[in-house]
Tab-separated table of C-alpha atoms and ligand atoms in Angstrom:
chain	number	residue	atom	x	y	z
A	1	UNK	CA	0.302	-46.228	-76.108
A	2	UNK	CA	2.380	-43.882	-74.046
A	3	UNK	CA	2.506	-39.465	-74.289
A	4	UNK	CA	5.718	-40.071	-76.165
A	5	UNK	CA	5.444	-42.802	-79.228
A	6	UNK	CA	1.486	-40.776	-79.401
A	7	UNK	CA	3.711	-37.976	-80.169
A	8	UNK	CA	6.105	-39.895	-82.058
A	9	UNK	CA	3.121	-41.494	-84.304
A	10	UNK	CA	1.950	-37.866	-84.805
A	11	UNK	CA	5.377	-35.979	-85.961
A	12	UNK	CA	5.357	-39.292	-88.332
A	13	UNK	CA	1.544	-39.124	-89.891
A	14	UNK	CA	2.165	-35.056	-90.150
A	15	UNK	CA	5.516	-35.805	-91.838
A	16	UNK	CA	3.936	-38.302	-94.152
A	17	UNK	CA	0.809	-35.970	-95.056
A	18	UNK	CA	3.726	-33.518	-95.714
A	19	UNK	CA	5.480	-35.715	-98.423
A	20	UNK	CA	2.616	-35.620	-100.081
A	21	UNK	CA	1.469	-31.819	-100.156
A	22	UNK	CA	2.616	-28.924	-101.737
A	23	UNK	CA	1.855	-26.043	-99.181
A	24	UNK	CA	2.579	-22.339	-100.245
A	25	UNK	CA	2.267	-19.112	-98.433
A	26	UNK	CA	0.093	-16.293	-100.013
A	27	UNK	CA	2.722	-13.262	-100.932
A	28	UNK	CA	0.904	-11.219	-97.826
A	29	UNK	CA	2.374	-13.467	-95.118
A	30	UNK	CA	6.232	-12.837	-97.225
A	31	UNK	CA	5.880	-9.533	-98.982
A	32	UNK	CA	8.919	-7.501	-97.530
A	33	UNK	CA	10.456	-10.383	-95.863
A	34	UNK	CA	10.942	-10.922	-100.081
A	35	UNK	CA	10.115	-8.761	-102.886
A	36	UNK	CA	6.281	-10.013	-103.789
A	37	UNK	CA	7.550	-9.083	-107.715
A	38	UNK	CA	10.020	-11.928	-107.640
A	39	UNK	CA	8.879	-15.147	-108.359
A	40	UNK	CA	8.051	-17.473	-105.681
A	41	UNK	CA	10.493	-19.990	-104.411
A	42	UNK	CA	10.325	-23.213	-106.896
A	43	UNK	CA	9.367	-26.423	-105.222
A	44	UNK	CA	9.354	-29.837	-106.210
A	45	UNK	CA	5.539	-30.781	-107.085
A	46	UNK	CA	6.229	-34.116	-108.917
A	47	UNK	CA	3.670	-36.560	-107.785
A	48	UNK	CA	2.163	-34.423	-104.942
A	49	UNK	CA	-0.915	-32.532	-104.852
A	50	UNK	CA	-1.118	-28.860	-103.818
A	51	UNK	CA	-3.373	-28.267	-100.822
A	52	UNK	CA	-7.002	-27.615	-100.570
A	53	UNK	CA	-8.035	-27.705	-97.620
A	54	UNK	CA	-6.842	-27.786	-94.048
A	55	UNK	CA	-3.039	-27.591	-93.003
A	56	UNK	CA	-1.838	-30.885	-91.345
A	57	UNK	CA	0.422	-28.581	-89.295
A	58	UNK	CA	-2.628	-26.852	-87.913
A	59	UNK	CA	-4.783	-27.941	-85.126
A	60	UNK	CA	-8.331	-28.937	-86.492
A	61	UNK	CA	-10.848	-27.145	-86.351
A	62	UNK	CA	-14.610	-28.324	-85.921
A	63	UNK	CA	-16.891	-28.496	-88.962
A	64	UNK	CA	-19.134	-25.840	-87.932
A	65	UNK	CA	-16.502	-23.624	-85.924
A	66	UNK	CA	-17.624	-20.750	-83.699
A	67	UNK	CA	-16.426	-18.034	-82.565
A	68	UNK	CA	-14.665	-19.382	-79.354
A	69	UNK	CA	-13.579	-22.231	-81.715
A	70	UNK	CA	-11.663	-19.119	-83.643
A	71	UNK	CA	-10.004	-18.018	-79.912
A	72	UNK	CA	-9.340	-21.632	-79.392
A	73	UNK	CA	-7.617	-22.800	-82.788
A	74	UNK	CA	-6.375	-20.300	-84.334
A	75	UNK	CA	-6.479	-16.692	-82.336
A	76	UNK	CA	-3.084	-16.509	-80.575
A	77	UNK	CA	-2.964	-15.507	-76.765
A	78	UNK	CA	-6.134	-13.636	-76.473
A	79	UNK	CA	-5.018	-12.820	-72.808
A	80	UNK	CA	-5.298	-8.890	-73.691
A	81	UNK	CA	-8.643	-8.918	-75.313
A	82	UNK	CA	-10.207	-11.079	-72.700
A	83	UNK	CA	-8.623	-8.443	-69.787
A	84	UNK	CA	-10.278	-5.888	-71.868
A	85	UNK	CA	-13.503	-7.567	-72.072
A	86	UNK	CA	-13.445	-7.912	-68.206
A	87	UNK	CA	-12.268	-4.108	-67.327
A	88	UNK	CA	-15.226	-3.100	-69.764
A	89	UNK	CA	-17.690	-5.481	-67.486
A	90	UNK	CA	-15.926	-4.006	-64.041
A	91	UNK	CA	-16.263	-0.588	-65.388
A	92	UNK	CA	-20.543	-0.814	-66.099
A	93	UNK	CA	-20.031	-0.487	-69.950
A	94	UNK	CA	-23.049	-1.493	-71.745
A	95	UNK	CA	-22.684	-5.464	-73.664
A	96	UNK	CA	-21.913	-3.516	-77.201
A	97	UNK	CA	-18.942	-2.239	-75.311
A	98	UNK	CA	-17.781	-5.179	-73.488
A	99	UNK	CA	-18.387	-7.638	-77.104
A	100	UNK	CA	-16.630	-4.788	-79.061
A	101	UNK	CA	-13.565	-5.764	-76.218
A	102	UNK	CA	-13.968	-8.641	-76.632
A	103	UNK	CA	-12.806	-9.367	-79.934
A	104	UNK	CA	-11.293	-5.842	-81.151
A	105	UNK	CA	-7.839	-7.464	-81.687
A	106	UNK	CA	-8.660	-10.507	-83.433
A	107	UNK	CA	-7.342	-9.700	-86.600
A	108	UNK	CA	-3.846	-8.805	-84.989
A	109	UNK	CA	-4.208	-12.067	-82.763
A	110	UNK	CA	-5.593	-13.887	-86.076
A	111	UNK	CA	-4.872	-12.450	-89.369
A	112	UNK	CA	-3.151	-9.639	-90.360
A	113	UNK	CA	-2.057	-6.619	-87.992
A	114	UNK	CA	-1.773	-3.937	-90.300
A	115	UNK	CA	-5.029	-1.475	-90.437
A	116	UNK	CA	-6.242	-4.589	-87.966
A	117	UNK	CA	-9.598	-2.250	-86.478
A	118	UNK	CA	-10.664	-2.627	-90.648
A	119	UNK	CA	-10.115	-5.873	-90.688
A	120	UNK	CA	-11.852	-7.203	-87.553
A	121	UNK	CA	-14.580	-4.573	-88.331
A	122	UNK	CA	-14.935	-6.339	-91.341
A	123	UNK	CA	-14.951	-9.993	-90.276
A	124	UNK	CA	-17.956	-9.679	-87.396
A	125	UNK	CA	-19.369	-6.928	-89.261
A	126	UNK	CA	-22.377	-9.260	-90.438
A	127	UNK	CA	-22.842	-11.231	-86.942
A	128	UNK	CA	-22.980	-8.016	-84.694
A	129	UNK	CA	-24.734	-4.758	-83.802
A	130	UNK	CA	-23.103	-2.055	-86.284
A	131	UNK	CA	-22.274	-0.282	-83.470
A	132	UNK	CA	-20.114	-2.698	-82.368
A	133	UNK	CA	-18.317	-3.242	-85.996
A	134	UNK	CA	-17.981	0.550	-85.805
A	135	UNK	CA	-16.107	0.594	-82.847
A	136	UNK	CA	-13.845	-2.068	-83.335
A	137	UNK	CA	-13.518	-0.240	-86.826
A	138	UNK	CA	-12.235	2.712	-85.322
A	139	UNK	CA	-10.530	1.891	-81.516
A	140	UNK	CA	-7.310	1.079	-84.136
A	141	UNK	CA	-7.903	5.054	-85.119
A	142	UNK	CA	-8.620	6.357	-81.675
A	143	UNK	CA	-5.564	5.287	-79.856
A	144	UNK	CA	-3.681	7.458	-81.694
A	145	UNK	CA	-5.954	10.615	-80.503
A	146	UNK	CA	-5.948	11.660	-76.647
A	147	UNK	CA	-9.702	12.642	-75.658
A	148	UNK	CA	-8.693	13.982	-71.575
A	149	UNK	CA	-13.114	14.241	-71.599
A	150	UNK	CA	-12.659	10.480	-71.405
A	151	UNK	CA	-9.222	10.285	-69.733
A	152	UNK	CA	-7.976	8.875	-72.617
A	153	UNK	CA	-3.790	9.753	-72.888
A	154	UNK	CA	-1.968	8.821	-76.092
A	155	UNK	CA	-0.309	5.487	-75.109
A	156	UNK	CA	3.177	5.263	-73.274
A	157	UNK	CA	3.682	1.944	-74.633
A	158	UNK	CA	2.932	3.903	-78.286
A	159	UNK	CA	6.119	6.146	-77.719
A	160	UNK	CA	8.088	3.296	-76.893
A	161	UNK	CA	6.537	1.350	-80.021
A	162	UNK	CA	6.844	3.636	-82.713
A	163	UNK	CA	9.168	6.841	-81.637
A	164	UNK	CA	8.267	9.951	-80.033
A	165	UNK	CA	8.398	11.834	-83.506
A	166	UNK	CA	5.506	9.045	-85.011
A	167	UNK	CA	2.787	10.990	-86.187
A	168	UNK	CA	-0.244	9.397	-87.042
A	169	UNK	CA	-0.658	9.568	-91.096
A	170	UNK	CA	-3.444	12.174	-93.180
A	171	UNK	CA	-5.859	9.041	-93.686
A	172	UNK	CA	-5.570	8.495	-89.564
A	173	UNK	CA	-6.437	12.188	-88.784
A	174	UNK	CA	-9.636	12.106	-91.612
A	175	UNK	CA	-11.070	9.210	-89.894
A	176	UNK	CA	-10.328	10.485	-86.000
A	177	UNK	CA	-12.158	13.678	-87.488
A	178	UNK	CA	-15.010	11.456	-89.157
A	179	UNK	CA	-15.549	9.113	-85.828
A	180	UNK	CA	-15.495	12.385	-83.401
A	181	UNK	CA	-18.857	14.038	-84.734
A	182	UNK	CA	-20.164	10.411	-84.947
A	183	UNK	CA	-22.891	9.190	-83.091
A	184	UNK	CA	-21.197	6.576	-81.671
A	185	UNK	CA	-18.465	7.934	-80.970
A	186	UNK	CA	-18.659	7.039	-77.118
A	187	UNK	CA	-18.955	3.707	-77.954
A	188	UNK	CA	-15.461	3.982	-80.210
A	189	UNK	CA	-13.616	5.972	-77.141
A	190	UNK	CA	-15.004	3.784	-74.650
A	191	UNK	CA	-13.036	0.432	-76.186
A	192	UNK	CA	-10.257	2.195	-76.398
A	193	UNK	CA	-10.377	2.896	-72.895
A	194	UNK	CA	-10.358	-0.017	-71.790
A	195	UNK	CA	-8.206	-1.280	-74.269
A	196	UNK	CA	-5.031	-1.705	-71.670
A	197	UNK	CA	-2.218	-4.179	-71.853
A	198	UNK	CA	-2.566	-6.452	-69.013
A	199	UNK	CA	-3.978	-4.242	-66.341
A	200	UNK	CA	-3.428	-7.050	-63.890
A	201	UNK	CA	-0.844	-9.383	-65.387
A	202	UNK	CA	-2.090	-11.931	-62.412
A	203	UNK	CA	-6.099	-11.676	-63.860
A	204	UNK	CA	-6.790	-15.039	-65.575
A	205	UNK	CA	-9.730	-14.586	-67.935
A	206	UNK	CA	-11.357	-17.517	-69.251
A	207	UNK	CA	-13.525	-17.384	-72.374
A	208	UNK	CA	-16.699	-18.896	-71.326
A	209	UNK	CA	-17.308	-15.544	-68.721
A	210	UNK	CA	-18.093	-14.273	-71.789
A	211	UNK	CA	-20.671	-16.906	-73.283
A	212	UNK	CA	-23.838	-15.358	-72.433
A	213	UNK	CA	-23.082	-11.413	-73.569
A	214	UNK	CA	-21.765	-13.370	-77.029
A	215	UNK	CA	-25.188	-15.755	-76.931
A	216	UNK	CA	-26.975	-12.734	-76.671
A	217	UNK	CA	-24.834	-10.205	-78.875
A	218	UNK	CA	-22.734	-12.113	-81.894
A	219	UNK	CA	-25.201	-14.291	-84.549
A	220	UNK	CA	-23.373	-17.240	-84.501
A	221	UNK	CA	-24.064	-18.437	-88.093
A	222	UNK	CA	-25.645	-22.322	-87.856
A	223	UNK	CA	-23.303	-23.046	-90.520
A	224	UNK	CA	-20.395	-22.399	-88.932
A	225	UNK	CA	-18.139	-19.327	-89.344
A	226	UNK	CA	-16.899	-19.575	-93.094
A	227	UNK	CA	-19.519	-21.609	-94.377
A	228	UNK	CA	-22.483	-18.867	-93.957
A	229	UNK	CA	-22.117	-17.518	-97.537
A	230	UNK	CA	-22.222	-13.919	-95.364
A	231	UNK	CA	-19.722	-10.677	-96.787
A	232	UNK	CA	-17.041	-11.770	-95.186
A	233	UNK	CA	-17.345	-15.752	-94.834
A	234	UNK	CA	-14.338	-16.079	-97.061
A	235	UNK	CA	-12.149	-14.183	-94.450
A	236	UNK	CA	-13.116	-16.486	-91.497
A	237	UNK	CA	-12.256	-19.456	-94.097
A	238	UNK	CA	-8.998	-17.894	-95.144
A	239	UNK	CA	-8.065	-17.777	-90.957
A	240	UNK	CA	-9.312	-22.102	-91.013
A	241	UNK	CA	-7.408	-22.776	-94.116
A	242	UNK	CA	-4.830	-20.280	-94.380
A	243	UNK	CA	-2.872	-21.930	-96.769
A	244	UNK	CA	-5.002	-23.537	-98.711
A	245	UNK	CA	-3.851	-23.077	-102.192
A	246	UNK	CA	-6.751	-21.288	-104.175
B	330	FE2	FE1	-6.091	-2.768	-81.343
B	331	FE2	FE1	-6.091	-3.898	-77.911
């Protein structure tokens, strides 16, 4: 069978499973786009089931998914946390650091961008160092907050983002406060340093650089992210089966 009538077989068996599914979005992924107090758009359900499990329209992922499983199926380009990752190595950080790069942006990549340190804290929270939780917790807090001990400006690319008169809200400044007299502080500051949009947009990155520091630094569950019963298990599931219906 040739690349094109595979394809053609595919966009067929994915249209079938289709026919047969009811697939909804949780109000999150619409809420502003619509008004999450209106009801949700009717759909016709006679004779199909509503979903349970994977998305047809989604690649696959294994059984027992890890971590790099998450990068590969389902994290979009990880290009900037990977760059970060290496500029951490380059620059002698310790492996804390360098993990805590490594995957500080994988709820924005992944899940859901807003408060996105709180959320990635969250999700490796139980498979790291709680150092490393902390500072992903907090890098999303720290960019907003120069530290010149550190060389750390506030971010061009922020100005251009969000407006020269942005100013970071109460809740921002109470937890910059709380994270500066905390003992890993450094460890915060020093992701955020090397937190930099494509330092060298020519630097290819690949993943497996990466494998021992994340052998030796990220408990890979044996049951497979989402299947670990662990705090936050139902978050990695939600990223697998994101539109599963309950
Ligand atoms: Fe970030
Ligand atoms: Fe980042």
């Amino acid at each position: 069978m040739n690349d094109l009538s595979r394809a053609e077989l595919l966009d067929h068996e994915l249209a079938e499973a289709m026919d047969k599914l009811v697939i909804v979005k949780s109000a999150i992924y619409t809420s502003g786009e619509c008004d999450p107090r209106d009801p949700p758009l009717r759909q016709d359900t006679a004779g199909r089931l509503h979903l349970m499990g994977h998305d047809p329209r989604l690649p696959k992922m294994p059984a027992k998914p890890t971590l790099f499983d998450f990068f590969n199926y389902r994290f979009g380009p990880a290009a900037h946390m990977l760059q970060s990752a290496r500029l951490a190595l380059k620059n002698g950080c310790n492996e804390k650091v360098i993990l805590a790069c490594l995957v500080h942006d994988c709820s924005a990549a992944g899940f859901i961008r807003t408060d996105h340190g709180y959320w990635a804290a969250q999700l490796i929270a139980p498979y790291v160092d709680e150092e490393v939780a902390f500072a992903v917790r907090y890098h999303q807090v720290l960019r907003f907050y120069p530290d010149e001990a550190f060389g750390y400006k506030y971010p061009d690319s922020y100005v251009r983002l969000f407006g020269l008169n942005y100013r970071p809200e109460p809740y921002l400044d109470r937890a910059h406060e709380y994270c500066r007299n905390h003992k890993w502080y450094e460890t915060g500051r020093l992701l955020t340093v090397n937190d930099l949009y494509s330092f060298d947009p020519n630097l290819q990155v690949e993943l497996e650089e990466f494998t021992d520091i994340v052998g030796r630094n990220f408990r890979q569950p044996e049951e497979g992210l989402g299947f670990d019963d662990s705090p936050s298990a139902h978050m990695w599931r939600t990223i697998n089966w994101p539109t599963r219906y309950l």
